[in-house]
Coordinates of C-alpha atoms in Angstrom, one line a residue:
M30 CA 1.4 -58.9 19.4
T31 CA 5.1 -58.0 19.0
L32 CA 6.1 -57.8 15.4
E33 CA 9.1 -59.8 14.4
P34 CA 11.8 -57.5 12.6
T35 CA 11.1 -59.2 9.3
Q36 CA 7.6 -58.3 9.6
M37 CA 8.0 -54.6 10.2
N38 CA 6.9 -52.0 7.9
K39 CA 10.2 -49.9 7.2
T40 CA 7.8 -46.9 6.7
E41 CA 6.7 -47.4 10.1
I42 CA 10.1 -47.7 11.7
D43 CA 11.2 -44.5 9.9
Q44 CA 8.6 -42.4 11.7
W45 CA 10.5 -43.1 15.0
R46 CA 13.6 -41.6 16.2
I47 CA 16.0 -41.3 19.2
A48 CA 16.9 -37.7 19.6
L49 CA 20.2 -36.8 21.1
Y50 CA 21.3 -33.3 22.1
Y51 CA 23.1 -30.9 24.6
I52 CA 23.7 -27.3 24.8
Y53 CA 25.8 -25.0 27.1
V54 CA 23.8 -21.8 27.9
D55 CA 23.4 -19.9 31.0
L56 CA 20.2 -20.8 32.9
E57 CA 21.4 -19.4 36.3
N58 CA 17.8 -18.0 37.1
H59 CA 15.8 -20.4 34.8
V60 CA 16.3 -23.9 35.8
D61 CA 12.9 -24.2 37.5
E62 CA 11.3 -22.7 34.5
Q63 CA 13.0 -25.1 32.2
L64 CA 12.2 -28.3 34.4
E65 CA 8.5 -27.3 34.0
L66 CA 8.8 -26.7 30.3
H67 CA 10.5 -29.8 29.4
Q68 CA 8.3 -31.9 31.5
K69 CA 5.1 -30.6 30.0
L70 CA 6.4 -30.6 26.4
C71 CA 7.3 -34.3 26.6
Q72 CA 4.0 -35.2 28.4
D73 CA 2.0 -33.3 25.7
L74 CA 4.1 -34.8 22.8
E75 CA 4.3 -38.3 24.1
L76 CA 8.0 -38.3 24.4
Q77 CA 9.9 -40.3 26.9
G78 CA 13.6 -40.5 27.8
R79 CA 16.1 -38.5 30.0
I80 CA 16.8 -34.9 30.3
R81 CA 19.5 -33.1 32.7
I82 CA 19.0 -29.6 33.3
S83 CA 21.6 -27.5 35.3
T84 CA 22.6 -23.8 35.3
E85 CA 25.0 -24.2 32.8
G86 CA 22.8 -26.0 30.2
V87 CA 20.6 -29.0 29.0
N88 CA 21.5 -32.5 28.1
G89 CA 18.9 -34.7 26.6
V90 CA 18.1 -38.1 24.8
L91 CA 14.4 -38.6 23.9
S92 CA 12.5 -41.3 21.9
G93 CA 9.3 -40.5 19.9
K94 CA 8.0 -39.8 16.6
R95 CA 10.1 -37.6 14.5
I96 CA 7.5 -35.0 13.8
Q97 CA 6.8 -34.6 17.6
L98 CA 10.4 -34.7 18.4
Q99 CA 11.1 -31.8 15.8
E100 CA 8.2 -29.9 17.5
Y101 CA 9.8 -30.3 20.8
E102 CA 13.2 -29.0 19.3
E103 CA 11.3 -25.9 18.0
C104 CA 9.6 -25.1 21.2
V105 CA 13.0 -25.6 23.3
T106 CA 14.9 -23.5 20.9
R107 CA 12.5 -20.6 21.2
S108 CA 12.6 -20.6 25.0
L109 CA 16.4 -20.8 25.2
E110 CA 16.7 -18.0 22.5
R111 CA 14.4 -15.9 24.8
I112 CA 16.5 -16.5 27.7
S113 CA 19.9 -16.0 26.2
G114 CA 18.9 -13.2 23.8
T115 CA 21.1 -15.1 21.0
S116 CA 20.5 -17.4 18.2
I117 CA 20.4 -21.1 19.3
D118 CA 21.3 -24.3 17.5
L119 CA 20.4 -27.5 19.5
D120 CA 22.1 -29.6 17.0
V121 CA 19.8 -32.5 17.5
K122 CA 20.7 -35.8 16.0
Y123 CA 17.7 -37.8 14.9
C124 CA 19.1 -41.2 15.2
H125 CA 17.4 -44.4 13.4
L126 CA 16.0 -47.4 15.0
R127 CA 17.5 -50.8 14.5
E128 CA 15.7 -52.9 11.9
D129 CA 16.7 -56.3 13.7
I130 CA 14.6 -55.8 17.1
P131 CA 11.0 -54.6 17.6
I132 CA 10.3 -50.9 17.6
E133 CA 8.7 -50.8 21.2
S134 CA 11.7 -52.4 22.7
Q135 CA 13.9 -49.6 21.5
L136 CA 11.9 -46.9 22.9
F137 CA 12.2 -45.2 26.3
D138 CA 9.4 -46.5 28.7
S139 CA 9.5 -43.4 31.2
L140 CA 10.3 -39.9 31.3
M141 CA 12.9 -38.3 33.7
V142 CA 13.4 -34.6 33.7
K143 CA 15.9 -33.7 36.7
R144 CA 17.9 -30.9 37.8
T145 CA 21.8 -31.7 38.1
Q146 CA 24.9 -29.8 39.1
S147 CA 26.3 -29.9 35.6
V148 CA 25.2 -30.8 32.1
I149 CA 27.6 -33.8 32.4
S150 CA 29.8 -34.9 35.2
L151 CA 33.6 -35.0 34.6
F152 CA 34.4 -34.3 38.1
D153 CA 32.8 -36.6 40.7
Y154 CA 33.0 -35.8 44.3
E155 CA 30.2 -37.9 45.3
P156 CA 31.3 -40.9 47.8
P157 CA 30.1 -44.2 46.6
P158 CA 27.2 -45.9 48.7
A159 CA 28.0 -46.4 52.4
T160 CA 28.5 -50.4 52.2
K161 CA 31.1 -52.1 54.6
K162 CA 33.2 -52.7 51.3
N163 CA 33.0 -49.2 50.1
R164 CA 33.9 -47.7 53.5
R165 CA 36.9 -50.0 53.7
R166 CA 38.0 -49.0 50.1
R167 CA 37.3 -45.3 50.8
Q168 CA 39.3 -45.4 54.0
K169 CA 42.3 -47.1 52.1
E170 CA 42.0 -44.3 49.5
M171 CA 42.2 -41.6 51.9
M172 CA 45.2 -43.0 53.7
E173 CA 46.9 -43.3 50.2
Q174 CA 46.0 -39.7 49.5
E175 CA 47.6 -38.5 52.8
E176 CA 50.7 -40.5 52.1
E177 CA 51.2 -38.9 48.7
K178 CA 50.7 -35.4 50.3
K179 CA 53.4 -36.2 52.8
S180 CA 55.8 -37.6 50.3
G181 CA 55.1 -34.8 47.8
D182 CA 54.3 -37.3 45.1
S183 CA 53.8 -35.5 41.9
A184 CA 51.0 -38.0 40.7
S185 CA 48.5 -36.7 43.2
F186 CA 45.7 -35.0 41.7
D187 CA 43.6 -32.1 43.0
L188 CA 40.3 -32.5 41.3
K189 CA 38.7 -29.2 42.4
E190 CA 41.9 -27.2 41.5
H191 CA 41.9 -28.6 38.0
Q192 CA 38.1 -28.1 37.7
K193 CA 38.6 -24.4 38.6
S194 CA 41.5 -24.1 36.1
M195 CA 39.5 -25.9 33.3
M196 CA 36.8 -23.5 33.5
K197 CA 39.1 -20.6 32.6
H198 CA 39.1 -22.3 29.1
N199 CA 36.8 -22.2 26.2
P200 CA 36.1 -25.4 24.3
S201 CA 38.5 -26.4 21.7
P202 CA 37.7 -26.0 17.9
H203 CA 35.0 -28.2 16.5
L204 CA 36.0 -30.1 13.3
S205 CA 33.0 -31.1 10.9
A206 CA 33.5 -34.8 9.5
E207 CA 35.2 -33.5 6.5
E208 CA 37.6 -31.5 8.3
W209 CA 38.2 -34.3 10.9
N210 CA 39.3 -36.6 8.0
A211 CA 41.3 -33.9 6.4
K212 CA 43.5 -33.0 9.5
L213 CA 43.8 -36.8 10.4
L214 CA 44.9 -37.8 7.0
D215 CA 47.4 -35.1 7.1
A216 CA 48.5 -35.5 10.7
K217 CA 52.1 -36.8 11.5
K218 CA 52.3 -40.3 13.4
D219 CA 55.0 -39.1 15.9
T220 CA 53.2 -35.8 17.1
S221 CA 49.4 -36.6 16.8
L222 CA 47.1 -38.6 18.9
L223 CA 43.4 -39.7 18.7
V224 CA 42.0 -39.8 22.2
D225 CA 38.7 -41.7 22.8
V226 CA 37.1 -40.3 25.9
R227 CA 34.4 -42.9 26.1
N228 CA 34.3 -45.7 28.5
V229 CA 35.9 -49.2 27.9
Y230 CA 32.6 -50.8 27.2
E231 CA 31.9 -48.3 24.4
S232 CA 35.2 -48.4 22.6
R233 CA 35.2 -52.2 22.6
V234 CA 32.6 -52.3 19.8
G235 CA 33.9 -49.4 17.8
H236 CA 36.5 -46.7 17.5
F237 CA 38.3 -44.5 15.1
S238 CA 41.5 -45.7 13.3
A239 CA 43.5 -43.4 11.2
P240 CA 46.3 -44.5 9.0
E241 CA 49.2 -42.7 10.5
V242 CA 47.6 -41.6 13.8
P243 CA 47.5 -43.9 16.9
T244 CA 44.2 -44.0 19.0
L245 CA 44.3 -44.0 22.7
L246 CA 41.5 -46.0 24.1
T247 CA 41.3 -44.5 27.6
N248 CA 39.4 -47.7 28.8
T249 CA 37.6 -45.8 31.6
R250 CA 34.8 -47.5 33.6
K251 CA 33.2 -44.0 34.2
Y252 CA 33.7 -40.6 32.7
S253 CA 35.0 -39.0 35.8
D254 CA 38.1 -41.4 35.7
L255 CA 39.3 -39.2 32.8
P256 CA 41.0 -36.1 34.4
E257 CA 43.6 -38.1 36.3
L258 CA 44.4 -40.3 33.5
L259 CA 44.8 -37.5 31.1
A260 CA 47.1 -35.6 33.4
N261 CA 49.4 -38.6 33.7
N262 CA 49.3 -40.5 30.5
P263 CA 52.7 -40.4 28.6
H264 CA 51.1 -40.5 25.1
V265 CA 48.9 -37.5 25.8
Q266 CA 52.0 -35.7 27.4
K267 CA 54.3 -36.2 24.4
S268 CA 51.8 -35.5 21.5
E269 CA 51.5 -32.0 20.0
K270 CA 48.1 -32.5 18.5
I271 CA 45.1 -34.0 20.3
F272 CA 42.0 -35.3 18.3
A273 CA 39.3 -36.0 20.8
Y274 CA 36.1 -37.7 20.1
C275 CA 32.9 -39.2 22.1
T276 CA 29.4 -40.4 21.1
G277 CA 27.6 -37.0 20.6
G278 CA 30.0 -34.2 21.5
V279 CA 29.0 -33.4 24.9
R280 CA 31.9 -35.3 26.7
C281 CA 34.5 -33.7 24.4
E282 CA 33.3 -30.1 25.3
R283 CA 34.7 -30.5 29.0
V284 CA 37.5 -32.8 28.1
S285 CA 39.0 -30.3 25.5
M286 CA 38.8 -27.6 28.1
L287 CA 40.6 -29.8 30.7
I288 CA 43.4 -30.8 28.3
Q289 CA 44.1 -27.1 27.4
S290 CA 44.2 -26.4 31.2
L291 CA 46.8 -29.4 31.5
Y292 CA 48.8 -28.8 28.5
P293 CA 48.4 -25.1 27.3
E294 CA 50.9 -25.6 24.5
K295 CA 49.1 -28.3 22.5
E296 CA 46.8 -28.2 19.6
I297 CA 43.6 -29.7 20.5
Y298 CA 40.4 -30.5 18.3
Q299 CA 37.2 -32.2 18.9
L300 CA 34.7 -33.8 16.5
Q301 CA 31.6 -31.8 15.9
G302 CA 28.7 -33.8 16.9
G303 CA 30.6 -36.7 17.8
I304 CA 30.6 -40.1 16.1
Q305 CA 26.9 -40.0 15.7
S306 CA 27.2 -37.0 13.3
Y307 CA 30.2 -38.4 11.7
L308 CA 28.5 -41.5 10.7
E309 CA 25.5 -39.8 9.6
F310 CA 27.5 -37.8 7.3
Q311 CA 29.3 -40.9 6.0
A312 CA 25.9 -42.6 5.3
S313 CA 24.8 -39.5 3.5
K314 CA 27.6 -39.4 1.3
G315 CA 28.3 -43.1 0.7
E316 CA 31.6 -44.5 0.2
G317 CA 33.6 -42.5 -2.6
H318 CA 37.2 -42.0 -3.8
N319 CA 37.6 -38.6 -2.3
E320 CA 39.7 -38.8 0.9
D321 CA 37.6 -36.4 2.7
S322 CA 34.7 -38.9 2.5
L323 CA 36.5 -41.9 3.8
N324 CA 35.0 -43.5 6.7
L325 CA 37.7 -43.8 9.5
F326 CA 35.4 -45.2 12.2
R327 CA 35.5 -48.8 12.6
G328 CA 32.7 -51.0 14.1
K329 CA 29.6 -49.9 16.0
N330 CA 28.6 -46.7 17.9
F331 CA 27.5 -47.6 21.4
V332 CA 24.6 -45.4 22.7
F333 CA 23.0 -44.9 26.1
D334 CA 19.3 -45.7 25.0
P335 CA 17.5 -48.8 24.6
R336 CA 19.0 -49.7 21.2
R337 CA 22.5 -50.2 22.7
T338 CA 24.1 -49.5 19.4
D339 CA 23.2 -47.1 16.6
P340 CA 22.4 -49.0 13.3
T341 CA 24.6 -46.8 11.3
H342 CA 28.2 -47.8 11.6
G343 CA 31.6 -48.0 10.2
P344 CA 32.9 -50.3 7.2
D345 CA 34.4 -53.0 9.5
A346 CA 31.6 -55.2 10.5
V347 CA 32.9 -56.5 13.9
V348 CA 35.8 -54.8 16.0
G349 CA 34.9 -56.3 19.3
K350 CA 36.0 -59.9 20.4
C351 CA 34.8 -62.5 22.8
L352 CA 36.0 -62.1 26.5
V353 CA 36.6 -65.9 26.8
C354 CA 37.8 -67.2 23.2
C355 CA 38.6 -64.1 21.5
A356 CA 36.4 -64.7 18.5
P357 CA 35.0 -61.6 16.7
H358 CA 32.0 -60.6 18.6
D359 CA 30.2 -57.2 19.3
D360 CA 26.8 -57.9 20.6
Y361 CA 26.5 -57.6 24.3
D362 CA 22.9 -59.0 24.1
N363 CA 23.5 -62.0 22.0
G364 CA 20.8 -61.3 19.5
H365 CA 18.2 -60.2 22.4
A366 CA 16.7 -56.9 22.5
P367 CA 18.6 -54.9 25.2
S368 CA 15.2 -54.3 27.1
E369 CA 15.2 -58.0 27.7
G370 CA 17.9 -57.9 30.1
K371 CA 19.9 -60.7 28.9
E372 CA 23.0 -58.8 28.3
A373 CA 26.5 -60.3 29.7
R374 CA 27.9 -58.4 32.8
C375 CA 30.7 -59.0 35.2
N376 CA 29.7 -60.7 38.7
V377 CA 31.3 -58.0 40.7
C378 CA 31.3 -54.6 38.9
R379 CA 28.4 -55.5 36.6
M380 CA 30.2 -53.9 33.6
L381 CA 29.0 -55.1 30.1
V382 CA 31.5 -57.6 28.6
L383 CA 31.3 -59.3 25.2
V384 CA 30.7 -63.1 25.3
C385 CA 30.1 -64.9 22.1
N386 CA 27.0 -67.1 21.4
D387 CA 29.1 -70.3 21.7
C388 CA 30.8 -69.3 25.2
R389 CA 27.7 -67.5 26.6
P390 CA 25.9 -70.8 27.8
K391 CA 29.1 -71.9 29.5
Y392 CA 29.2 -69.1 32.2
A393 CA 26.9 -67.5 34.7
C394 CA 27.0 -63.6 34.2
W395 CA 25.6 -61.2 36.8
G396 CA 22.2 -62.1 37.9
E397 CA 22.4 -65.7 36.8
E398 CA 22.9 -68.8 39.0
A399 CA 26.3 -70.5 39.1
M400 CA 26.7 -74.1 38.7
E401 CA 29.7 -76.4 38.8
E402 CA 29.6 -76.8 35.1
R403 CA 28.7 -73.1 34.6
P404 CA 31.1 -71.0 36.6
L405 CA 30.7 -67.3 37.3
L406 CA 32.2 -64.9 34.7
F407 CA 34.1 -61.6 35.5
C408 CA 35.2 -58.7 33.4
G409 CA 38.7 -60.3 33.6
T410 CA 37.3 -63.8 32.8
T411 CA 38.2 -65.3 36.3
N412 CA 38.4 -62.2 38.3
C413 CA 37.1 -58.6 38.2
V414 CA 39.7 -56.2 37.0
H415 CA 37.8 -53.0 37.1
E416 CA 36.1 -52.6 40.4
G417 CA 38.2 -50.1 42.5
A418 CA 41.1 -50.1 40.1
A419 CA 42.6 -47.4 37.8
P420 CA 41.8 -47.8 34.0
I421 CA 44.6 -49.2 32.0
P422 CA 44.8 -47.1 28.7
E423 CA 45.5 -48.9 25.4
L424 CA 47.3 -47.6 22.3
I425 CA 46.1 -49.0 19.0

């Protein structure tokens, strides 16, 4: 029997956590050993989730009881310290479950531990699946790239060359939540820029907003869209100080190195532990009169686990809006648990879209049957605007 949220024992809910972490550490000759270790640990401790292991480090998100997740953290830390010969801080974020949906619907139902090329893929060289449509698109892209080379178009972007250049730099300085606030509140409007390096469906439900510093919502569909966007965006180009943030910090590690490579003269900072750590810090302090404790995040924190959004959020309850009628709305699942698969998605690119409870029955989203009185819905309402298209950044 599934317990309704109102019947849940809060003590029982508090036993469970989603653990989010990453670490860059040299595992050149230890990937196989780590694959075996993580697989066995998770099986023994009854943990489920996803773990990426590469020669440059580990990136994981797991669900389980907190005491078992902490045991996992201790074992992994000891193993990595033995390999590296130095002290290791996994900086695990132990995220709370939501209280509005059942516990079991918020936990991973399987375990995947896999070898990958990188901790996270900022540069994507893999071609799309070989469908007729993708082959035609790829041929068109290759023809356009050849034309750019012939014409000497400065907008052409050599991914591999920029990746090599990026790896010569170290990650930019990390700012704690208090340091982040202090620098943003002291920053000048005309010379500073907040950059949200997450995807469009993440920033639509929540983002940072500082009084005098504009925020650039990159509006990417995938992480690998960022390099070319950052190289060509005029707001990034003209800003002297860049403040980058993401969910847990892992994406900013590489993005901050890329921005240094593209713009060596700029001051670049990244938020330590990302939005997750920032919101946890704010929740631990509460709203106060001290400027350093002001919560500059607005809305919800989108997460890549069965919860969809973290229960700890900013002071503004709703940042998102309905794609159809523009009414305030920030629930992709319209009251359902994400595991039920009732979320609204575009019928072409399958990207998540926000559709309020009043408009949802009037449209057929991906996987639903269209009828005369219930037309298909797309990420641009009547058409798809993201499939095969470059992201359109937004300054707010």
